[in-house]
Amino acid sequence: MPYNTDALIQAGLNLIGQAISIYDSDLKLAACNTRFAEMFDLPTHLTTPGADFAETLLHLAKQGEYGTVDDLDTFIRTRVDQARAFQPHYMERPRANGRTISVEGAPLPQGGWVTVYTDITEVKSQEQLLRTRSELLSEEVLARSEELAATNRKLAATVSALEEAQRELTDMEARTRLTTEMMPAHIAHVDSSGRYTFSNRKLSSVMPGRPSQINGLHISEALGQDAYARVLPHLQMALSGDPSTFEFTDSLSSRRIRVAFTPDESENGVYILSMDVTEETQARAALQQTRRREMAAQLTSGLAHDFSNLLTIILGMQSKLARMPLPDSAEPLITATLQAARRGGDLLNRIADITSHREWRPEPMNIAGFLNDLQTIASPSLPPSIQLDVTTPITRRARLDPGQLQDSLLNLILNARDACGDTGRITLTAQHVRDTWIDFTVTDTGTGFSPDALQHALDPFFTTKGDKGSGLGLSMVYDTAKLAGGQLKLANTDSGASVTLRLPLRHAAQHDANDLVLLVEDSPDLRTTIREMLTSLGHSVIEATSVAEARALAQGVPDIAFVLSDISIEGDAPGTDLVAALPDRPVYLTTSLPATDPRHRHALTIASVLPKPFTKQDLATFLGHNITDT
């Protein structure tokens, strides 16, 4: 039968003649032996794992363990503060019951400490007896004692040096752990069996839904089976000595994760660095789509120009033919040729729309209100026999491009109308996906997508409508999705077709009018103007001119609701540094830099940005206020 390891360890501790207690980094009892309870006459609830250190101190103080204590609260608070900054130590002290104990404590690598208590009453008695009889000792014994004393002093000096080295190592380890905890990434180490031996407790930040305390867990337990299956081939590669860097999409959180596995040859383990690169991936997808559009524009512009010239010539020649005396049978042919040429011109305009330069310009939007307006716009284009239902549970505002989103959803609704035929139902829903995406889904009760359409519907010019369709509708919606860093998904349902436009979710600011604002702006005139805008909106304002000054104010004023900072401010650090420096407060950025500036582009990937110049109404909308400028 398998051994109960915890029971074996506890039994071993109970056999030790000294009292032992182990407390964790949260000042909770992790383990102790029966000698600890007996030595200090502790009740059961204070020797049970999880017992509070401060409560144990209070019990011992009331028992007289520390002598007369005038102010119990101050005494307990001081001892708790000392425990949080635990240092290795050795001391001897008398107890209220007349016994004498030695107390030796040492910090643990993972936080917390272990303390050993030894009853040295008998040893002290023997030392006293030797001192009283020292005059009876022979001169030779005294000399030997002096020699031993000198040796002991040397040993004590060596021990002190070793303790100092241990303290320095402990301080170094504490600084290293603090550094890893401040990193916006998960840093960890697993042994050859795949169990965590170190973690900076950031796994839950990088991959939401996972535990923070994972030391001792197997990597499959921490990540879950789906994510573990994705990383396992790379982990095995690293355990074999080959480093590996890769990305995968976590199905539980819908986040894009980049992982680096580095072999630890000394222990046959693996160092792990994992980061959430969802926003970076979304921005990269948008940039790639922009580049594709630029390439398409370059490739098609010359062809479109020549084709346009040919259509112009065809239209001119057909007009001349129409004025010439020709047989009646020629008129339908001329009319058909003119219609085809004009349709070719319309097609060129659609191609120009696709290849022309467009940008995704997000702004704060009320999703429910936007969809209500969209339903009003789209309904007249539908026959009475086709019903359009629009629903959303979303109440928070999001930052989206209303123009491109409206065009895309109208396109999907009109496609659904064509699929329904004479009668049917179209449903448009919007919902959040794990606080990472926002899905706009259009479903219909039509015939659904054919296998060929599911495979090629996003290709330019593909259509199932014959000469009535251009084949550019879904392609343009797909283009919009990629431009924003999102996705377009096609599927069939039990009753028809489903198209989901998935866009990156960026929550828009929404603050109460009486919030305290930290304004970071180095231009006195601008600072005065923006401060007046904020105070007229009901906010209280404190001001800074640099990142260092803003951080100091944020640490000293806990009531700050949010930070409004320019990107280019006083000092070497830009305002964008405040996003990472103040993770517990929303940071919004303003800038007069052009949209093409790399600093402006970077700012958009980490925070909401309000371009300058802006009005009070612009600022109110940006912060989620509903006002009317006067």
XYZ file of C-alpha atoms in Angstrom:
630
model
C 0.000 0.000 0.000
C 1.280 3.580 -0.675
C 2.919 5.512 2.128
C 1.237 8.527 3.679
C 4.184 10.926 3.400
C 2.641 13.664 5.566
C 1.953 11.183 8.366
C 5.511 9.830 8.197
C 6.995 13.321 8.372
C 4.773 14.256 11.315
C 5.716 11.070 13.153
C 9.385 11.867 12.613
C 8.958 15.397 13.957
C 7.199 14.052 17.054
C 10.207 11.826 17.850
C 12.534 14.829 18.068
C 13.192 15.932 21.634
C 13.269 19.614 20.765
C 10.252 21.783 20.032
C 9.879 22.692 16.341
C 7.527 25.125 14.594
C 7.328 26.080 10.915
C 5.380 29.149 9.739
C 4.782 30.102 6.083
C 5.148 33.484 4.364
C 1.579 34.420 5.360
C 2.473 33.932 9.083
C 0.339 30.804 9.305
C 1.474 27.598 11.046
C 2.576 25.034 8.469
C 3.741 22.291 10.860
C 4.896 21.647 14.451
C 5.593 18.660 16.710
C 4.008 17.558 19.973
C 7.006 18.876 21.932
C 6.123 22.415 20.749
C 2.617 22.114 22.210
C 3.914 20.570 25.446
C 6.751 23.048 26.021
C 4.484 26.110 25.733
C 1.266 24.488 26.968
C -0.572 25.517 23.781
C -4.247 24.722 23.082
C -5.075 22.481 20.123
C -6.282 25.274 17.828
C -2.856 26.961 18.042
C -0.997 23.791 17.034
C -3.218 23.036 14.060
C -1.870 23.935 10.600
C -3.185 27.343 9.613
C -3.008 28.755 13.171
C -2.232 32.482 13.170
C 1.215 33.550 14.430
C -0.125 36.748 16.008
C -2.783 34.799 17.935
C -0.107 32.418 19.277
C 2.023 35.410 20.384
C -0.945 36.898 22.209
C -1.602 33.606 24.020
C 2.045 33.258 25.138
C 2.248 36.893 26.249
C -0.861 36.496 28.397
C 0.735 33.358 29.922
C 3.707 35.469 31.004
C 6.112 33.835 28.538
C 7.736 37.211 27.735
C 7.602 38.691 31.224
C 5.638 41.842 31.964
C 4.217 43.424 28.795
C 2.746 46.922 29.257
C 1.175 47.349 25.790
C 0.071 44.035 24.313
C -1.016 45.518 20.943
C 2.313 47.263 20.365
C 4.229 44.164 21.508
C 2.326 41.872 19.115
C 2.569 44.318 16.199
C 6.347 44.691 16.681
C 6.872 40.922 16.823
C 4.741 40.401 13.680
C 6.693 43.082 11.775
C 9.953 41.377 12.821
C 8.591 38.046 11.585
C 7.713 39.498 8.165
C 11.353 40.631 7.779
C 12.670 37.420 9.327
C 16.432 37.209 9.940
C 18.414 34.120 11.074
C 19.147 34.284 14.833
C 20.130 32.400 17.990
C 19.203 33.504 21.509
C 18.847 32.128 25.049
C 16.177 33.370 27.432
C 14.660 32.422 30.799
C 11.006 31.472 30.982
C 8.319 32.400 33.492
C 8.411 28.841 34.888
C 12.084 29.132 35.795
C 13.370 27.053 32.904
C 15.833 28.312 30.301
C 15.489 27.712 26.555
C 17.542 28.438 23.452
C 15.717 29.704 20.357
C 17.266 29.222 16.894
C 15.429 30.477 13.794
C 16.214 30.358 10.094
C 14.259 31.661 7.043
C 12.990 29.246 4.394
C 13.723 29.686 0.651
C 10.028 29.911 -0.258
C 9.224 32.412 2.532
C 8.399 31.749 6.180
C 10.749 30.276 8.751
C 11.539 27.295 10.978
C 12.320 27.673 14.698
C 13.881 25.103 17.061
C 13.394 25.484 20.851
C 15.743 23.577 23.189
C 15.398 23.309 26.973
C 18.960 24.084 28.203
C 18.141 24.374 31.905
C 20.360 21.418 32.855
C 23.210 22.644 30.696
C 23.050 26.058 32.365
C 23.045 24.411 35.803
C 26.172 22.455 34.956
C 27.885 25.597 33.674
C 27.051 27.357 36.935
C 28.363 24.394 38.938
C 31.619 24.467 37.004
C 32.001 28.184 37.607
C 31.532 27.792 41.403
C 34.101 25.053 41.548
C 36.615 26.681 39.229
C 38.936 27.520 42.161
C 39.316 23.776 42.831
C 40.493 22.991 39.326
C 44.145 22.372 38.813
C 46.303 24.841 36.974
C 46.615 22.408 34.066
C 42.850 22.079 33.691
C 42.457 25.858 33.829
C 45.036 26.262 31.100
C 43.237 23.681 28.990
C 39.959 25.483 29.590
C 41.498 28.765 28.471
C 42.787 27.048 25.334
C 39.338 25.614 24.629
C 37.780 29.024 25.266
C 40.107 30.620 22.728
C 39.248 27.923 20.223
C 35.566 28.466 20.900
C 35.976 32.192 20.290
C 37.592 31.444 16.923
C 34.753 29.063 16.110
C 32.248 31.714 17.151
C 33.894 34.193 14.792
C 33.727 31.637 11.981
C 30.070 30.957 12.744
C 29.375 34.696 12.685
C 31.029 34.961 9.280
C 28.976 32.016 8.005
C 25.779 33.557 9.395
C 26.604 36.842 7.661
C 27.167 34.984 4.395
C 23.867 33.178 4.916
C 22.129 36.499 5.552
C 23.598 37.994 2.380
C 22.489 34.950 0.395
C 19.014 35.232 1.891
C 18.871 38.942 1.017
C 20.050 38.174 -2.518
C 17.406 35.492 -2.879
C 14.742 37.882 -1.573
C 15.787 40.554 -4.088
C 15.802 37.983 -6.882
C 12.328 36.772 -5.913
C 11.050 40.362 -5.725
C 12.458 41.024 -9.197
C 10.735 37.954 -10.643
C 7.458 38.894 -8.953
C 7.583 42.343 -10.595
C 8.083 40.905 -14.086
C 4.941 40.925 -16.303
C 5.584 37.286 -17.205
C 5.455 33.838 -15.652
C 8.945 32.656 -14.679
C 9.291 29.105 -13.421
C 11.428 25.959 -13.269
C 10.336 22.342 -13.531
C 12.413 19.272 -12.735
C 12.938 16.273 -14.997
C 9.583 14.814 -13.924
C 7.711 18.000 -14.888
C 7.059 19.261 -11.349
C 7.473 22.928 -10.486
C 10.409 23.671 -8.190
C 10.064 27.462 -8.539
C 7.399 29.899 -9.730
C 6.932 33.657 -9.382
C 3.176 33.270 -8.829
C 2.292 35.004 -12.124
C 0.744 32.008 -13.918
C -2.773 33.186 -13.059
C -2.007 36.630 -14.542
C -0.633 35.244 -17.804
C -3.193 32.427 -18.122
C -6.391 33.392 -16.237
C -8.136 30.522 -14.511
C -4.931 28.841 -13.319
C -3.619 28.754 -9.722
C -0.894 31.119 -8.483
C 0.690 28.768 -5.950
C 1.995 25.904 -8.097
C 5.265 24.821 -6.479
C 5.234 21.038 -6.206
C 2.451 20.633 -8.782
C 2.984 18.784 -12.029
C 2.813 21.060 -15.058
C -0.273 19.187 -16.315
C -2.079 19.942 -13.024
C -1.231 23.647 -13.227
C -2.046 24.181 -16.917
C -4.873 21.710 -17.486
C -4.875 18.853 -19.969
C -5.613 20.904 -23.117
C -2.812 23.445 -22.604
C -0.476 20.701 -21.361
C -1.039 18.720 -24.574
C -0.009 21.798 -26.580
C 3.234 22.409 -24.666
C 4.230 18.772 -24.084
C 6.198 18.253 -27.362
C 8.207 21.420 -26.695
C 8.773 20.439 -23.049
C 10.089 17.038 -24.096
C 12.378 18.758 -26.588
C 13.769 21.019 -23.837
C 14.235 18.070 -21.465
C 16.293 16.489 -24.241
C 18.542 19.555 -24.310
C 17.038 21.623 -27.158
C 15.582 25.067 -26.317
C 12.177 25.887 -27.750
C 10.135 29.074 -28.233
C 6.556 28.864 -29.480
C 3.069 30.383 -29.248
C -0.340 28.840 -28.685
C -3.897 29.979 -27.976
C -5.138 28.966 -24.540
C -8.643 27.577 -25.013
C -9.631 28.280 -21.394
C -8.888 32.023 -21.448
C -8.730 32.681 -25.242
C -5.375 34.386 -24.618
C -2.388 34.061 -26.963
C 0.604 32.771 -24.987
C 4.282 32.859 -25.958
C 6.462 30.304 -24.146
C 10.232 29.836 -24.022
C 11.644 26.549 -22.685
C 15.373 26.631 -21.804
C 17.119 23.400 -20.732
C 18.666 23.322 -17.250
C 21.556 20.967 -17.886
C 22.778 21.039 -14.281
C 19.569 19.490 -12.901
C 18.062 17.987 -16.060
C 15.102 20.346 -15.732
C 13.678 23.246 -17.736
C 13.422 26.990 -17.149
C 10.089 28.459 -18.333
C 9.255 31.984 -19.452
C 5.664 32.555 -20.599
C 3.974 35.832 -21.566
C 0.518 36.970 -22.607
C 0.997 38.347 -26.143
C -2.697 38.604 -27.051
C -2.655 42.336 -27.698
C 0.670 42.100 -29.507
C -0.744 39.354 -31.728
C -3.870 41.383 -32.443
C -1.758 44.418 -33.354
C 0.527 42.241 -35.497
C -2.467 40.795 -37.353
C -3.785 44.287 -38.012
C -0.375 45.429 -39.257
C -0.048 42.388 -41.521
C -3.485 43.106 -42.977
C -2.483 46.714 -43.614
C 0.643 45.542 -45.417
C -1.385 43.097 -47.493
C -3.733 45.908 -48.435
C -0.788 48.100 -49.460
C 0.625 45.283 -51.585
C -2.800 44.637 -53.124
C -3.146 48.341 -53.872
C 0.230 48.354 -55.629
C -0.606 45.225 -57.625
C -4.091 46.292 -58.663
C -3.676 50.028 -59.137
C -1.947 49.688 -62.528
C -4.309 46.955 -63.706
C -7.353 48.880 -62.513
C -6.128 52.008 -64.289
C -5.703 50.177 -67.608
C -9.001 48.315 -67.174
C -10.761 51.580 -66.396
C -9.380 53.084 -69.611
C -10.613 50.067 -71.588
C -14.092 50.380 -70.056
C -14.138 54.072 -70.916
C -13.300 53.240 -74.537
C -15.973 50.489 -74.625
C -18.611 52.834 -73.198
C -17.701 55.529 -75.736
C -17.802 53.134 -78.697
C -21.110 51.624 -77.591
C -22.618 55.094 -77.257
C -21.553 55.835 -80.824
C -23.038 52.536 -81.990
C -26.285 53.378 -80.276
C -26.532 56.567 -82.382
C -25.806 54.788 -85.655
C -28.554 53.340 -87.903
C -28.303 49.628 -87.034
C -30.773 46.732 -87.231
C -33.233 46.453 -84.365
C -31.540 43.263 -83.266
C -28.377 45.271 -82.421
C -30.053 47.445 -79.744
C -30.330 44.715 -77.085
C -26.685 43.817 -77.660
C -25.571 47.421 -77.280
C -27.661 47.837 -74.123
C -26.241 44.634 -72.604
C -22.691 45.727 -73.427
C -23.253 49.128 -71.769
C -24.684 47.461 -68.643
C -21.739 45.054 -68.443
C -19.250 47.914 -68.831
C -20.972 49.963 -66.092
C -21.009 46.924 -63.829
C -17.291 46.589 -64.487
C -16.864 50.208 -63.367
C -18.814 49.485 -60.159
C -16.569 46.494 -59.577
C -13.490 48.684 -59.953
C -14.885 51.029 -57.292
C -15.365 48.078 -54.916
C -11.787 46.964 -55.558
C -10.618 50.518 -54.825
C -12.517 50.427 -51.535
C -10.678 47.243 -50.550
C -7.197 48.343 -51.595
C -7.427 51.979 -50.481
C -5.756 52.885 -47.201
C -8.023 52.372 -44.201
C -7.307 52.415 -40.488
C -9.163 50.968 -37.531
C -10.074 54.044 -35.485
C -11.643 52.852 -32.204
C -13.677 55.208 -30.043
C -15.882 54.669 -26.961
C -19.197 53.054 -27.925
C -22.352 52.036 -26.113
C -22.856 48.594 -27.661
C -26.560 48.302 -26.867
C -27.306 51.772 -28.249
C -25.206 51.132 -31.345
C -27.088 47.891 -32.100
C -30.466 49.583 -31.603
C -29.473 52.254 -34.127
C -28.213 49.550 -36.484
C -31.566 47.742 -36.280
C -33.327 50.993 -37.197
C -31.037 51.471 -40.202
C -31.199 47.864 -41.430
C -34.943 47.165 -41.014
C -36.143 49.183 -44.053
C -33.871 47.047 -46.269
C -35.693 43.870 -45.199
C -39.066 42.653 -46.502
C -41.881 42.528 -43.905
C -41.746 38.729 -43.957
C -38.166 38.682 -42.586
C -37.769 39.533 -38.901
C -34.563 41.062 -37.463
C -33.847 40.443 -33.752
C -30.975 42.272 -32.045
C -29.898 41.348 -28.499
C -26.880 41.876 -26.250
C -26.189 41.479 -22.514
C -23.284 43.954 -22.710
C -23.660 47.045 -20.518
C -20.075 48.337 -20.427
C -18.813 50.569 -23.209
C -16.093 49.313 -25.541
C -13.647 50.966 -27.916
C -14.561 50.075 -31.525
C -14.666 51.766 -34.931
C -18.410 52.528 -35.351
C -18.200 53.270 -39.084
C -16.407 50.089 -40.148
C -18.381 47.975 -37.650
C -21.684 49.320 -38.970
C -20.666 48.647 -42.587
C -19.602 45.106 -41.720
C -22.748 44.204 -39.769
C -25.019 45.710 -42.432
C -23.192 43.607 -44.994
C -23.785 40.456 -42.929
C -27.464 41.308 -42.381
C -28.065 41.885 -46.114
C -26.301 38.605 -46.939
C -28.559 36.851 -44.414
C -31.596 38.521 -46.029
C -30.612 37.108 -49.418
C -30.092 33.668 -47.876
C -33.550 33.665 -46.224
C -35.431 34.200 -49.448
C -39.076 35.234 -49.072
C -39.427 34.684 -45.322
C -37.285 33.985 -42.290
C -35.597 35.331 -39.191
C -32.241 37.070 -38.761
C -30.652 37.341 -35.311
C -27.761 39.631 -34.361
C -26.134 39.125 -30.949
C -23.103 40.688 -29.250
C -21.348 39.178 -26.253
C -18.006 39.157 -24.450
C -15.676 36.154 -24.704
C -13.551 35.752 -21.547
C -12.915 39.498 -21.324
C -10.615 39.191 -24.368
C -12.913 39.407 -27.395
C -16.319 40.742 -28.336
C -18.311 38.528 -30.742
C -20.942 39.916 -33.123
C -22.859 36.920 -34.490
C -25.429 37.030 -37.314
C -27.541 33.893 -37.782
C -30.337 33.248 -40.251
C -32.932 30.628 -41.121
C -31.769 30.274 -44.719
C -30.230 27.338 -46.529
C -26.815 27.652 -44.862
C -23.360 27.561 -46.465
C -22.486 24.898 -48.987
C -19.204 23.017 -48.387
C -17.649 25.028 -51.200
C -18.846 28.310 -49.677
C -17.495 27.405 -46.235
C -14.095 26.917 -47.826
C -14.004 29.878 -50.235
C -16.593 32.445 -49.050
C -13.870 34.789 -47.726
C -11.988 34.766 -51.030
C -12.411 37.989 -53.068
C -14.936 37.661 -55.931
C -16.347 34.317 -54.705
C -20.154 34.428 -54.877
C -23.089 32.044 -54.914
C -25.445 34.717 -56.314
C -24.398 34.397 -59.929
C -24.246 37.677 -61.829
C -26.189 39.394 -59.016
C -23.262 39.296 -56.599
C -19.805 40.878 -56.667
C -18.200 38.366 -54.295
C -16.697 41.192 -52.233
C -19.169 41.427 -49.294
C -17.755 38.814 -46.913
C -14.248 39.583 -48.157
C -14.646 43.197 -47.016
C -15.964 42.084 -43.602
C -13.005 39.713 -43.300
C -10.718 42.604 -44.230
C -12.238 44.725 -41.439
C -11.795 41.917 -38.904
C -8.128 41.479 -39.776
C -7.549 45.228 -39.802
C -8.737 45.345 -36.169
C -6.722 42.271 -35.177
C -9.774 40.010 -35.017
C -11.295 37.047 -36.858
C -14.279 36.113 -39.043
C -15.808 32.665 -38.553
C -18.377 30.932 -40.791
C -20.511 27.978 -39.727
C -23.821 26.236 -40.295
C -26.453 25.786 -37.609
C -29.440 23.473 -37.357
C -31.619 26.188 -38.927
C -29.317 28.061 -41.310
C -25.967 29.896 -41.394
C -23.934 31.699 -38.755
C -21.233 34.351 -39.238
C -19.258 35.613 -36.229
C -17.209 38.804 -36.378
C -14.752 38.546 -33.459
C -12.997 41.801 -32.501
C -10.486 42.600 -29.735
C -12.250 43.781 -26.580
C -10.991 47.105 -25.239
C -13.149 48.414 -22.408
C -13.782 52.157 -22.611
C -13.224 54.361 -19.608
C -16.220 55.027 -17.387
C -15.687 57.012 -14.200
C -17.804 58.820 -11.631
C -17.870 62.593 -11.814
C -16.352 62.963 -8.319
C -13.287 60.770 -8.914
C -9.815 62.006 -7.930
C -7.583 62.294 -11.017
C -3.791 62.317 -11.240
C -2.980 64.594 -14.216
C 0.551 64.158 -15.627
C 1.473 66.952 -18.034
C 4.699 68.973 -18.233
C 3.308 71.960 -20.170
C 1.922 74.496 -17.635
C -0.566 75.996 -20.107
C -1.890 72.599 -21.221
C -1.994 71.396 -17.630
C -4.143 74.381 -16.664
C -6.511 73.835 -19.591
C -6.947 70.104 -18.971
C -7.311 70.648 -15.216
C -10.175 73.095 -15.879
C -11.842 70.530 -18.177
C -11.577 67.836 -15.495
C -12.821 70.046 -12.659
C -15.739 71.256 -14.802
C -16.661 67.569 -15.193
C -16.750 67.278 -11.384
C -13.337 65.694 -10.800
C -10.754 66.629 -8.187
C -7.256 66.916 -9.656
C -3.681 66.524 -8.396
C -0.809 67.156 -10.787
C 2.632 65.839 -11.718
C 5.108 66.573 -14.495
C 7.117 63.323 -14.690
C 6.814 59.577 -14.208
C 8.858 59.682 -10.987
C 6.665 62.419 -9.502
C 3.491 60.603 -10.574
C 4.638 57.335 -8.954
C 5.442 59.124 -5.693
C 2.016 60.763 -5.633
C 0.255 57.497 -6.473
C 1.984 55.738 -3.576
C 1.112 58.518 -1.143
C -2.487 59.164 -2.236
C -4.472 55.897 -2.262
C -7.736 57.593 -3.351
C -6.569 58.285 -6.933
C -9.199 56.731 -9.236
C -7.277 57.000 -12.509
C -4.306 58.647 -14.210
C -4.443 60.899 -17.300
C -0.936 61.357 -18.711
C 0.676 62.768 -21.822
C 3.069 60.371 -23.575
C 5.860 62.973 -23.917
C 6.536 64.409 -20.454
C 9.405 65.727 -18.359
C 12.301 63.363 -17.626
C 13.728 60.354 -19.435
C 10.721 58.075 -18.876
C 7.687 58.491 -21.192
C 4.146 58.533 -19.895
C 3.591 55.020 -21.285
C 5.813 53.716 -18.448
C 3.037 54.560 -15.981
C 0.874 51.711 -17.328
C 3.310 49.120 -15.926
C 4.396 51.253 -12.946
C 0.808 51.663 -11.643
C -0.868 48.305 -12.392
C -3.569 48.828 -9.747
C -4.951 52.010 -11.348
C -6.322 52.733 -14.853
C -3.896 54.838 -16.879
C -5.176 56.792 -19.901
C -2.830 58.528 -22.321
C -3.006 61.711 -24.381
C -0.683 62.728 -27.189
C -0.106 65.182 -30.005
C 2.120 62.668 -31.810
C 0.847 61.604 -35.255
C -0.828 58.210 -35.548
C 2.146 56.942 -37.582
C 4.659 57.699 -34.802
C 6.003 54.466 -33.213
C 5.410 55.881 -29.720
C 1.752 56.513 -30.568
C 1.393 53.026 -32.057
C 2.979 51.440 -28.970
C 0.696 53.411 -26.656
C -2.389 52.089 -28.454
C -1.319 48.507 -27.675
C -1.199 49.065 -23.886
C -3.818 51.733 -23.064
C -6.593 53.967 -24.368
C -5.218 57.071 -26.106
C -6.935 60.453 -26.587
C -5.306 62.435 -29.435
C -4.639 66.157 -28.979
C -6.128 68.644 -29.476
C -9.362 67.654 -27.737
C -12.379 69.498 -26.377
C -14.166 69.110 -23.083
C -16.804 67.052 -24.914
C -14.068 64.808 -26.363
C -12.598 64.290 -22.895
C -16.022 63.626 -21.372
C -16.798 61.008 -24.017
C -13.347 59.455 -23.556
C -13.911 59.130 -19.792
C -17.464 57.829 -20.128
C -19.398 60.968 -19.099
C -22.669 61.972 -20.713
C -22.693 65.770 -21.071
C -23.701 68.403 -23.573
C -21.175 71.103 -24.316
C -22.389 74.654 -23.790
